Coordinates of C-alpha atoms in Angstrom, one line a residue:
M138 CA 0.0 0.0 0.0
N139 CA 1.4 3.4 -1.0
I140 CA 0.9 6.1 1.5
P141 CA 0.7 9.6 -0.1
D142 CA 2.9 12.3 1.1
F143 CA 1.4 14.4 3.9
H144 CA 4.3 16.4 5.2
F145 CA 5.5 19.4 3.2
P146 CA 7.9 21.4 5.3
N147 CA 8.8 23.7 2.4
G148 CA 5.3 24.0 1.0
K149 CA 3.3 21.9 -1.4
S150 CA 4.0 21.8 -5.1
S151 CA 1.3 23.2 -7.4
I152 CA 0.8 24.1 -11.0
Q153 CA 0.7 27.7 -10.1
H154 CA 4.1 27.5 -8.6
D155 CA 5.6 26.0 -11.7
E156 CA 3.9 28.6 -13.8
F157 CA 5.3 31.3 -11.5
I158 CA 8.8 30.1 -12.0
L159 CA 8.5 30.1 -15.8
D160 CA 6.7 33.5 -15.9
T161 CA 9.5 34.9 -13.7
I162 CA 12.2 33.7 -16.1
T163 CA 10.3 35.3 -19.0
T164 CA 9.9 38.6 -17.2
V165 CA 13.6 38.7 -16.1
K166 CA 14.7 38.0 -19.7
Q167 CA 12.8 41.1 -20.8
I168 CA 14.5 43.1 -18.0
Y169 CA 17.9 42.1 -19.3
N170 CA 17.0 43.2 -22.8
Y171 CA 20.2 42.0 -24.4
H172 CA 22.4 43.4 -21.6
P173 CA 25.3 41.1 -21.0
F174 CA 25.0 41.6 -17.2
L175 CA 23.2 43.7 -14.6
S176 CA 24.8 45.6 -11.7
E177 CA 23.5 45.6 -8.2
S178 CA 21.4 48.8 -8.6
Q179 CA 20.0 47.5 -11.9
F180 CA 19.1 44.2 -10.3
V181 CA 16.2 45.6 -8.1
P182 CA 13.5 45.0 -10.8
V183 CA 14.8 41.4 -11.1
S184 CA 14.4 40.8 -7.3
K185 CA 10.9 42.3 -7.5
A186 CA 10.0 40.1 -10.4
C187 CA 11.1 37.1 -8.3
G188 CA 8.8 38.0 -5.4
L189 CA 11.6 39.2 -3.1
P190 CA 11.3 42.3 -0.9
R191 CA 13.4 45.4 -1.6
Y192 CA 16.0 44.7 1.0
L193 CA 16.8 41.2 -0.1
N194 CA 18.1 42.5 -3.4
M195 CA 21.8 42.7 -2.2
A196 CA 21.7 39.2 -0.8
F197 CA 20.1 37.8 -3.9
F198 CA 22.5 39.6 -6.2
R199 CA 25.6 38.4 -4.3
K200 CA 24.3 34.8 -4.3
L201 CA 23.9 34.9 -8.1
E202 CA 27.2 36.8 -8.4
S203 CA 29.1 33.9 -6.8
I204 CA 27.4 31.4 -9.2
G205 CA 28.4 33.5 -12.3
K206 CA 31.9 34.1 -10.8
M207 CA 31.8 37.6 -12.1
E208 CA 32.4 40.7 -10.0
M209 CA 30.0 43.6 -10.0
G210 CA 27.5 41.9 -12.3
V211 CA 25.2 39.0 -12.9
T212 CA 24.6 37.5 -16.3
F213 CA 21.3 36.0 -17.4
S214 CA 22.7 32.5 -17.5
A215 CA 23.9 32.9 -13.9
F216 CA 20.4 34.1 -12.9
L217 CA 18.8 31.2 -14.7
E218 CA 21.0 28.7 -12.9
G219 CA 20.6 30.3 -9.5
W220 CA 16.9 31.0 -9.7
T221 CA 16.2 27.4 -10.8
N222 CA 18.0 26.0 -7.8
I223 CA 16.5 28.5 -5.4
G224 CA 13.0 28.1 -6.6
R225 CA 13.1 24.3 -6.7
N226 CA 10.9 22.8 -4.0
K227 CA 10.4 26.2 -2.4
F228 CA 6.7 27.0 -2.4
D229 CA 6.2 29.8 0.1
D230 CA 7.8 33.1 0.9
T231 CA 9.6 32.0 4.1
S232 CA 11.3 29.0 2.4
L233 CA 12.2 31.1 -0.6
F234 CA 13.8 33.8 1.6
F235 CA 15.6 31.1 3.6
N236 CA 17.0 29.6 0.4
V237 CA 18.2 33.0 -0.8
L238 CA 20.1 33.6 2.5
K239 CA 21.6 30.2 3.2
K240 CA 24.9 29.1 1.7
S241 CA 24.8 26.5 -1.1
N242 CA 24.7 22.9 0.1
C243 CA 23.9 24.0 3.6
Q244 CA 20.7 23.4 5.6
W245 CA 20.9 26.3 8.0
I246 CA 21.7 30.1 8.1
S247 CA 24.7 31.4 10.0
P248 CA 24.7 35.0 11.5
E249 CA 27.0 36.3 8.8
D250 CA 24.5 35.2 6.1
F251 CA 22.2 38.1 7.3
L252 CA 25.0 40.7 6.6
P253 CA 24.0 41.5 3.0
V254 CA 20.4 42.1 4.1
L255 CA 21.5 44.5 6.9
E256 CA 24.0 46.2 4.7
D257 CA 21.3 46.8 2.1
V258 CA 19.1 48.3 4.8
V259 CA 21.8 50.5 6.3
L260 CA 23.0 51.8 2.9
N261 CA 19.7 52.2 1.1
H262 CA 17.0 52.9 3.6
P263 CA 16.2 56.6 3.8
G264 CA 15.7 56.4 7.6
L265 CA 19.3 55.5 8.1
K266 CA 21.0 57.9 5.8
F267 CA 22.1 60.0 8.7
L268 CA 24.5 57.1 9.7
E269 CA 26.3 57.1 6.3
D270 CA 29.4 58.8 7.8
N271 CA 29.2 56.8 11.1
P272 CA 30.4 53.2 10.4
L273 CA 30.7 52.6 14.1
F274 CA 26.9 53.0 14.6
Q275 CA 26.2 51.1 11.4
E276 CA 28.1 48.1 12.7
R277 CA 26.4 48.2 16.1
Y278 CA 23.0 48.5 14.4
I279 CA 23.7 45.5 12.1
E280 CA 24.9 43.4 15.0
T281 CA 21.9 44.3 17.1
V282 CA 19.3 43.4 14.5
I283 CA 20.9 40.1 13.7
C284 CA 21.2 39.2 17.3
R285 CA 17.5 40.0 17.9
I286 CA 16.6 37.9 14.9
Y287 CA 18.3 34.9 16.5
Y288 CA 16.8 35.7 19.8
D289 CA 13.3 35.7 18.4
G290 CA 14.1 32.6 16.4
K291 CA 15.1 30.8 19.6
C292 CA 18.4 29.8 18.0
A293 CA 21.3 30.3 20.5
H294 CA 23.6 27.8 18.8
G295 CA 23.8 29.8 15.6
R296 CA 22.6 27.2 13.1
M297 CA 19.2 28.7 12.1
K298 CA 17.3 26.0 10.3
L299 CA 14.0 26.6 8.6
S300 CA 11.9 25.9 11.7
H301 CA 13.9 28.6 13.6
F302 CA 13.7 30.9 10.6
R303 CA 9.9 30.7 10.7
K304 CA 9.8 31.4 14.5
S305 CA 11.9 34.6 14.0
N306 CA 9.1 36.1 11.8
F307 CA 11.9 37.5 9.6
S308 CA 9.8 37.0 6.4
Q309 CA 7.0 39.2 7.7
M310 CA 9.4 41.9 9.0
I311 CA 11.4 42.1 5.8
Q312 CA 8.3 42.3 3.7
N313 CA 6.9 45.1 5.8
L314 CA 10.1 47.0 5.6
N315 CA 10.0 49.6 2.8
P316 CA 11.5 53.0 2.2
N317 CA 8.4 54.7 3.7
V318 CA 8.7 52.9 7.1
D319 CA 9.9 55.1 10.0
L320 CA 12.4 52.9 11.8
N321 CA 11.8 54.9 15.0
N322 CA 8.2 53.8 15.1
T323 CA 8.5 50.2 14.1
R324 CA 8.4 47.7 17.0
D325 CA 10.3 44.8 15.4
C326 CA 14.0 43.9 15.1
F327 CA 14.7 46.7 12.7
S328 CA 13.7 49.4 15.2
Y329 CA 16.4 52.0 15.6
K330 CA 14.9 53.1 18.9
H331 CA 15.3 49.7 20.4
F332 CA 18.9 49.5 19.1
Y333 CA 19.6 52.9 20.7
V334 CA 18.3 51.6 24.1
L335 CA 20.4 48.4 23.9
Y336 CA 23.6 50.2 22.9
C337 CA 23.3 53.0 25.4
K338 CA 22.6 50.5 28.2
F339 CA 25.6 48.6 27.2
W340 CA 27.8 51.7 26.9
V341 CA 27.0 52.8 30.4
L342 CA 28.2 49.5 31.9
D343 CA 31.2 49.2 29.6
E344 CA 33.3 51.9 31.4
D345 CA 36.5 51.3 29.5
H346 CA 34.6 51.1 26.1
D347 CA 36.3 48.0 24.9
L348 CA 33.0 46.4 23.9
I349 CA 33.4 43.8 26.6
I350 CA 31.7 43.6 30.0
S351 CA 33.6 42.1 32.9
E352 CA 32.1 40.8 36.1
P353 CA 32.7 44.1 38.0
D354 CA 30.9 45.9 35.1
L355 CA 27.9 43.7 35.3
L356 CA 27.6 44.1 39.0
N357 CA 26.8 47.8 38.3
Y358 CA 23.7 46.8 36.3
N359 CA 20.7 48.7 37.6
D360 CA 22.5 50.1 40.6
G361 CA 23.8 46.7 41.8
L362 CA 20.5 44.8 41.4
L363 CA 22.2 41.5 40.6
S364 CA 23.7 39.4 43.3
Q365 CA 27.3 38.4 43.2
K366 CA 26.3 34.7 42.9
L367 CA 24.0 35.4 40.0
T368 CA 26.6 37.6 38.3
K369 CA 29.1 34.8 38.4
Q370 CA 26.6 32.4 36.9
I371 CA 25.8 34.8 34.1
M372 CA 29.5 35.1 33.3
L373 CA 29.7 31.3 33.2
H374 CA 26.5 30.5 31.3
G375 CA 25.4 33.7 29.7
R376 CA 27.7 33.6 26.6
I377 CA 25.8 32.8 23.4
S378 CA 27.7 30.4 21.1
A379 CA 26.1 31.8 18.0
F380 CA 28.1 35.0 18.4
A381 CA 31.5 33.7 19.4
R382 CA 34.3 35.7 17.8
D383 CA 37.7 34.5 16.6
D384 CA 39.7 37.2 18.3
Q385 CA 38.0 36.6 21.7
L386 CA 38.5 32.8 21.5
Q387 CA 42.2 33.4 21.3
H388 CA 42.3 35.0 24.7
T389 CA 42.7 32.0 26.9
G390 CA 40.9 32.2 30.2
L391 CA 38.6 35.1 29.0
Q392 CA 36.0 33.2 27.2
H393 CA 34.0 32.4 30.4
S394 CA 34.7 35.7 32.2
V395 CA 33.4 38.4 29.9
L396 CA 30.3 39.2 27.9
T397 CA 30.3 40.8 24.5
Y398 CA 27.8 43.4 23.3
L399 CA 25.8 40.6 21.6
D400 CA 25.8 38.5 24.8
Y401 CA 24.6 41.5 26.7
I402 CA 21.6 41.9 24.2
W403 CA 20.6 38.4 25.0
F404 CA 20.9 39.1 28.8
L405 CA 19.0 42.4 28.8
M406 CA 16.1 41.1 26.7
S407 CA 15.9 38.0 28.9
E408 CA 16.1 40.1 32.1
T409 CA 13.4 42.4 30.8
D410 CA 10.9 39.7 30.0
K411 CA 11.4 36.4 31.8
S412 CA 8.2 34.9 30.5
T413 CA 9.4 34.0 27.0
P414 CA 10.8 30.5 26.2
V415 CA 14.3 31.9 25.4
A416 CA 14.4 33.8 28.7
I417 CA 13.2 30.8 30.6
E418 CA 16.0 28.7 29.1
Y419 CA 18.5 31.5 29.8
W420 CA 17.7 31.9 33.5
F421 CA 17.3 28.2 34.0
R422 CA 20.8 27.6 32.7
C423 CA 22.1 30.3 35.0
M424 CA 20.4 28.9 38.1
D425 CA 21.1 25.2 37.4
E426 CA 24.6 25.5 38.8
D427 CA 25.6 21.8 38.5
G428 CA 24.0 21.4 35.1
D429 CA 21.9 18.3 36.0
G430 CA 18.7 19.8 34.5
I431 CA 17.1 20.3 38.0
I432 CA 16.9 23.5 40.1
T433 CA 16.8 22.1 43.6
T434 CA 15.7 23.6 46.9
Y435 CA 19.4 24.0 47.8
D436 CA 20.1 26.0 44.7
L437 CA 17.2 28.3 45.4
S438 CA 18.2 28.7 49.1
Q439 CA 21.6 30.1 47.9
H440 CA 19.9 32.7 45.7
W441 CA 17.3 33.5 48.3
E442 CA 19.9 34.1 51.0
E443 CA 21.2 37.1 49.0
Q444 CA 17.7 38.3 48.3
D445 CA 16.9 38.1 51.9
K446 CA 19.8 40.3 52.8
K447 CA 18.6 43.0 50.3
L448 CA 15.2 42.9 51.8
Q449 CA 16.7 43.6 55.2
D450 CA 18.5 46.6 53.8
I451 CA 15.4 47.9 52.1
I452 CA 12.7 47.3 54.7
E453 CA 13.4 48.6 58.2
S454 CA 10.9 46.4 60.0
Y455 CA 11.7 43.3 57.9
S456 CA 13.3 41.5 60.9
D457 CA 9.9 41.6 62.6
E458 CA 8.0 40.1 59.7
C459 CA 10.6 38.3 57.7
I460 CA 9.6 36.1 54.7
R461 CA 10.5 32.5 55.5
F462 CA 12.2 30.5 52.8
D463 CA 10.0 27.4 53.5
D464 CA 7.0 29.5 52.8
I465 CA 8.5 30.7 49.4
I466 CA 9.2 27.1 48.4
C467 CA 5.6 26.0 49.3
Q468 CA 4.3 28.8 47.2
M469 CA 6.5 27.9 44.2
N470 CA 5.4 24.2 44.5
D471 CA 1.8 25.3 44.5
L472 CA 2.3 27.5 41.5
I473 CA 4.5 25.3 39.3
Q474 CA 3.4 21.8 40.4
P475 CA 6.7 20.0 39.7
E476 CA 6.7 16.2 39.5
V477 CA 8.9 16.1 42.6
P478 CA 8.2 19.0 45.1
G479 CA 11.3 21.2 45.5
Q480 CA 12.8 19.9 42.2
F481 CA 12.1 22.3 39.3
R482 CA 12.8 21.2 35.7
L483 CA 12.9 23.2 32.5
R484 CA 9.6 21.6 31.2
D485 CA 7.9 22.5 34.5
L486 CA 8.7 26.2 34.0
K487 CA 7.9 26.3 30.3
R488 CA 4.3 25.2 31.0
N489 CA 3.4 28.7 32.0
G490 CA 5.6 31.7 31.1
I491 CA 3.9 34.1 33.6
I492 CA 4.4 31.7 36.5
A493 CA 8.0 31.1 35.4
E494 CA 8.6 34.9 35.4
R495 CA 7.3 35.0 39.0
F496 CA 9.6 32.1 39.9
F497 CA 12.8 33.7 38.5
D498 CA 12.0 37.2 39.8
T499 CA 11.5 35.8 43.3
F500 CA 15.1 34.6 43.5
L501 CA 16.9 36.9 41.1
N502 CA 15.3 40.4 41.0
I503 CA 14.3 41.8 44.4
E504 CA 12.5 44.8 42.8
K505 CA 10.2 42.8 40.6
F506 CA 9.7 40.3 43.5
Q507 CA 8.3 43.1 45.6
I508 CA 6.0 44.2 42.7
H509 CA 4.8 40.6 42.3
D510 CA 4.2 40.3 46.1
T511 CA 2.4 43.6 46.2
Y512 CA 0.2 42.7 43.3
Q513 CA -0.7 39.3 44.8
G514 CA -1.5 41.0 48.1
L515 CA -3.7 43.5 46.2
I516 CA -5.5 40.7 44.4
R517 CA -6.2 38.9 47.7
S518 CA -7.5 42.1 49.2
I519 CA -9.8 42.7 46.2
Q520 CA -11.1 39.2 46.3
Q521 CA -11.8 39.5 50.0
L522 CA -13.6 42.8 49.4
E523 CA -15.6 41.2 46.6
R524 CA -16.7 38.3 48.9
E525 CA -17.7 40.8 51.6
K526 CA -19.7 42.8 49.1
R527 CA -21.4 39.7 47.8
R528 CA -22.3 38.6 51.4
L529 CA -23.8 42.0 52.2
Y530 CA -25.7 41.9 48.9
E531 CA -27.1 38.4 49.6
Q532 CA -28.1 39.5 53.1
E533 CA -29.9 42.6 51.8
K534 CA -31.6 40.6 49.0
S535 CA -33.0 38.1 51.6
R536 CA -34.2 41.0 53.8
V537 CA -36.0 42.6 50.8
L538 CA -37.7 39.4 49.8
E539 CA -38.9 38.9 53.4
L540 CA -40.4 42.4 53.4
K541 CA -42.0 41.8 50.1
Q542 CA -43.6 38.6 51.1
S543 CA -44.8 40.0 54.4
S544 CA -46.4 43.0 52.7
L545 CA -48.6 40.7 50.6
S546 CA -52.1 40.4 52.0
L547 CA -54.6 37.6 51.3
D548 CA -57.4 40.2 51.5
S549 CA -56.2 41.8 48.3
G550 CA -56.6 38.6 46.5
T551 CA -52.9 38.0 46.0
I552 CA -51.7 34.5 46.4
L553 CA -48.5 34.1 48.3
I554 CA -46.1 31.8 46.5
P555 CA -43.3 30.6 48.7
V556 CA -39.8 30.6 47.2
D557 CA -38.4 27.2 46.7
P558 CA -35.1 27.0 48.7
Q559 CA -33.6 24.4 46.3
E560 CA -34.2 26.6 43.3
E561 CA -32.6 29.6 45.1
E562 CA -29.6 27.4 46.1
V563 CA -29.1 26.3 42.4
E564 CA -29.2 30.0 41.2
Q565 CA -26.6 30.9 43.9
E566 CA -24.3 28.0 42.8
Q567 CA -24.6 29.1 39.1
E568 CA -23.7 32.7 40.1
E569 CA -20.7 31.4 42.1
I570 CA -19.5 29.4 39.1
K571 CA -19.7 32.4 36.9
Y572 CA -17.8 34.5 39.5
H573 CA -14.9 32.0 40.0
H574 CA -14.6 31.4 36.2
R575 CA -14.7 34.9 35.1
P576 CA -11.8 35.9 32.8
R577 CA -8.8 37.4 34.6
I578 CA -6.1 39.5 33.0
P579 CA -2.7 37.6 33.4
F580 CA -0.1 39.6 35.3
S581 CA 3.3 40.0 33.8
L582 CA 6.1 42.5 34.3
G583 CA 7.6 41.6 30.9
A584 CA 7.1 43.0 27.4
W585 CA 10.3 44.1 25.8
C586 CA 8.7 46.7 23.4
E587 CA 7.1 48.6 26.3
Y588 CA 10.3 48.6 28.2
A589 CA 12.3 49.9 25.2
E590 CA 9.8 52.7 24.5
Q591 CA 9.9 53.9 28.1
E592 CA 13.7 53.6 28.4
Y593 CA 14.2 55.5 25.1
E594 CA 12.1 58.4 26.5
L595 CA 14.1 58.4 29.7
L596 CA 17.4 58.4 27.8
I597 CA 16.4 61.4 25.7
M598 CA 15.2 63.3 28.8
S599 CA 18.4 62.4 30.6
E600 CA 20.6 63.7 27.8
Q601 CA 18.5 66.8 27.4
C602 CA 18.9 67.5 31.1
G603 CA 22.6 66.8 31.0
S604 CA 22.4 63.9 33.4
V605 CA 25.7 62.9 35.1
D606 CA 25.1 59.3 34.1
S607 CA 25.7 60.2 30.4
D608 CA 28.7 62.0 28.9
W609 CA 26.7 62.7 25.7
S610 CA 24.9 66.0 25.4
V611 CA 22.1 66.7 23.0
Q612 CA 22.6 69.4 20.3
N613 CA 19.9 70.3 17.8
D614 CA 22.0 71.8 15.0
P615 CA 19.8 72.8 12.0
N616 CA 23.0 73.2 9.9
D617 CA 24.1 69.6 10.6
P618 CA 25.6 68.4 7.3
L619 CA 24.3 64.9 8.0
L620 CA 20.8 66.4 8.0
I621 CA 21.4 68.1 4.7
Q622 CA 22.6 64.9 3.2
N623 CA 19.7 62.9 4.4
H624 CA 18.1 62.7 1.0
L625 CA 21.3 61.9 -1.0
E626 CA 21.5 58.5 -2.6
L627 CA 24.6 56.4 -1.9
D628 CA 26.7 55.2 -4.8
D629 CA 25.3 52.0 -6.2
H630 CA 28.7 50.2 -5.9
Q631 CA 29.7 51.5 -2.5
D632 CA 31.2 48.7 -0.4
F633 CA 30.1 48.7 3.2
F634 CA 33.5 47.5 4.5
T635 CA 35.5 50.2 2.7
Q636 CA 33.4 53.3 3.7
Q637 CA 35.2 56.4 4.8
Q638 CA 36.1 56.0 8.4
L639 CA 34.8 58.3 11.1
D640 CA 37.2 61.3 11.5
E641 CA 38.9 61.3 14.9
D642 CA 38.3 65.0 15.5
S643 CA 34.7 65.1 14.4
P644 CA 31.9 64.5 16.9
L645 CA 29.8 61.5 16.7
Q646 CA 26.4 62.8 15.6
E647 CA 23.0 61.6 14.7
S648 CA 20.6 63.8 12.9
S649 CA 16.9 64.3 13.6
S650 CA 14.3 64.0 10.8
S651 CA 13.0 67.2 9.3
D652 CA 9.3 68.0 9.5
D653 CA 9.0 68.5 5.8
H654 CA 10.3 65.0 4.8
E655 CA 8.8 63.6 1.7
S656 CA 6.7 60.4 2.0
D657 CA 9.4 58.3 0.5
S658 CA 12.2 59.4 2.9
S659 CA 11.3 59.0 6.6
A660 CA 14.5 59.4 8.6
P661 CA 14.0 58.5 12.3
S662 CA 13.8 61.3 14.9
T663 CA 17.0 60.6 16.7
P664 CA 18.9 62.9 19.1
V665 CA 22.1 64.6 17.9
M666 CA 24.9 63.5 20.2
Q667 CA 28.3 65.0 20.9
D668 CA 31.0 62.8 22.4
S669 CA 33.4 63.8 25.1
I670 CA 37.2 63.6 25.0
E671 CA 37.1 60.1 26.5
D672 CA 34.5 59.0 23.9
K673 CA 36.9 60.2 21.1
K674 CA 39.5 57.9 22.5
W675 CA 37.0 55.1 22.6
L676 CA 36.0 55.8 19.0
K677 CA 39.6 55.8 17.9
E678 CA 40.1 52.4 19.4
D679 CA 36.9 51.1 17.8
E680 CA 37.9 52.4 14.4
K681 CA 41.2 50.5 14.7
K682 CA 39.1 47.3 15.4
L683 CA 37.1 48.0 12.3
N684 CA 40.2 48.0 10.1
D685 CA 41.6 44.9 11.9
K686 CA 40.2 42.2 9.7
S687 CA 36.6 43.1 10.4
S688 CA 36.8 41.7 13.9
W689 CA 33.1 42.5 14.6
I690 CA 32.0 39.7 12.2
W691 CA 31.1 36.6 14.1
H692 CA 33.0 33.3 14.0
S693 CA 31.3 31.2 11.4
V694 CA 29.7 28.0 12.6
T695 CA 31.5 25.1 11.0
D696 CA 30.2 21.7 10.2
T697 CA 30.6 18.9 12.7

């Protein structure tokens, strides 16, 4: 008996798909119009004819360029060969984009495979033209976006297969990205505002500006919020293998004692929202000290000991009404319901992200623990108040019924019908069921987008007020040359890695968008920043790293 195919991970073949491939080849042949080859700027109509978004043009062009083995151009024969291979057995947008980005004869995407896409965005999107003379910020933006794509795709090991690629929602994001999109208002991985928050948060901790955070640096996070034990665990287990660099691996003894900017992005997003699957895995790995896959009561007692000390420092009367560790464990057992009480596994926490967030905040973040505890206390008070109101309501209802019945007189011809107590009891039970099963809004302290929006506003206010926490001051210069050049088109053949370096004596600036922007050029409204003398030294060192064999590019994931 022949069982028909029922699983099509890349999409199901159809006559329409085959016709689309043939129609595309016909359309592209007309675009070539006897040209021996097309340059990258001339290739945009070809990418559009193939159903690719605008900012996949550079990646598609370079892939076909490698097939034709011809620099600065793609022949029609190279397109025909490449498009036939790419379109074969790829029947939806996600699998098509995946096949464009991945290397030939490879089943996954590595971080560096996203570089042509981000280069295309940085060089050609009107909203980022103000960064064309700032390669430092271009690099950081590219790194941030790629790191966030891997975070959303739940792919910490670096080999992004099609299943991870679908989870990242990259296809939808790149399709929505067009020249009219304001990168300051978007809430996805391409948001410049979110990048700005991540980079500024990192820059504050990285006091020596070497793009590496040490253990003492991380202890300063959020005014010393993290305990020393947790900080050590983050240094040991917080490094993300997808972004390991060649130059850092050469430093013996440092690979487990520092965090890079990309590691910090993973940390901050996981710390902000602990309810996501990626964050749950991250914090479970940090709390599972012996790596046996179980967080035991002993492990939790070590973390609670430091939390308890902080509570004593915060609350003056804490010694009179201290929170017992045994009560905390009983509460966690009731919330999580592990197979073995006091032994919490990863699958136990993944069953409910909101409860997992409560679990981690209890032992890792004293500020959020207090918020959770206050919220639960408020909920209990509200429930008690509702029960008391209901009791008074039922009491008043019974009294009114008694008065109504007593007021009825047989002389008036009215027949008194007694209330059946069983029917009244059934009605009360039904109302109780409705009350206890009414929908409740889940309580979570997470949501990265909301955090980033709030922090961005605080950063702007801090810079405008000249906060001592920031050495950058805001300057709104209407004559900023970057603002004037905001509408200029970059050269079609400009190579991202050979752009003019940032001049040592010129301030690092970002321009704000003008109010009279045309609809096809929406530069984000970003503050203009001027760096201090120390910042110039930092920029000089970072420019040297840029010229040093592109050290910011990640170590490629090799086959095993």
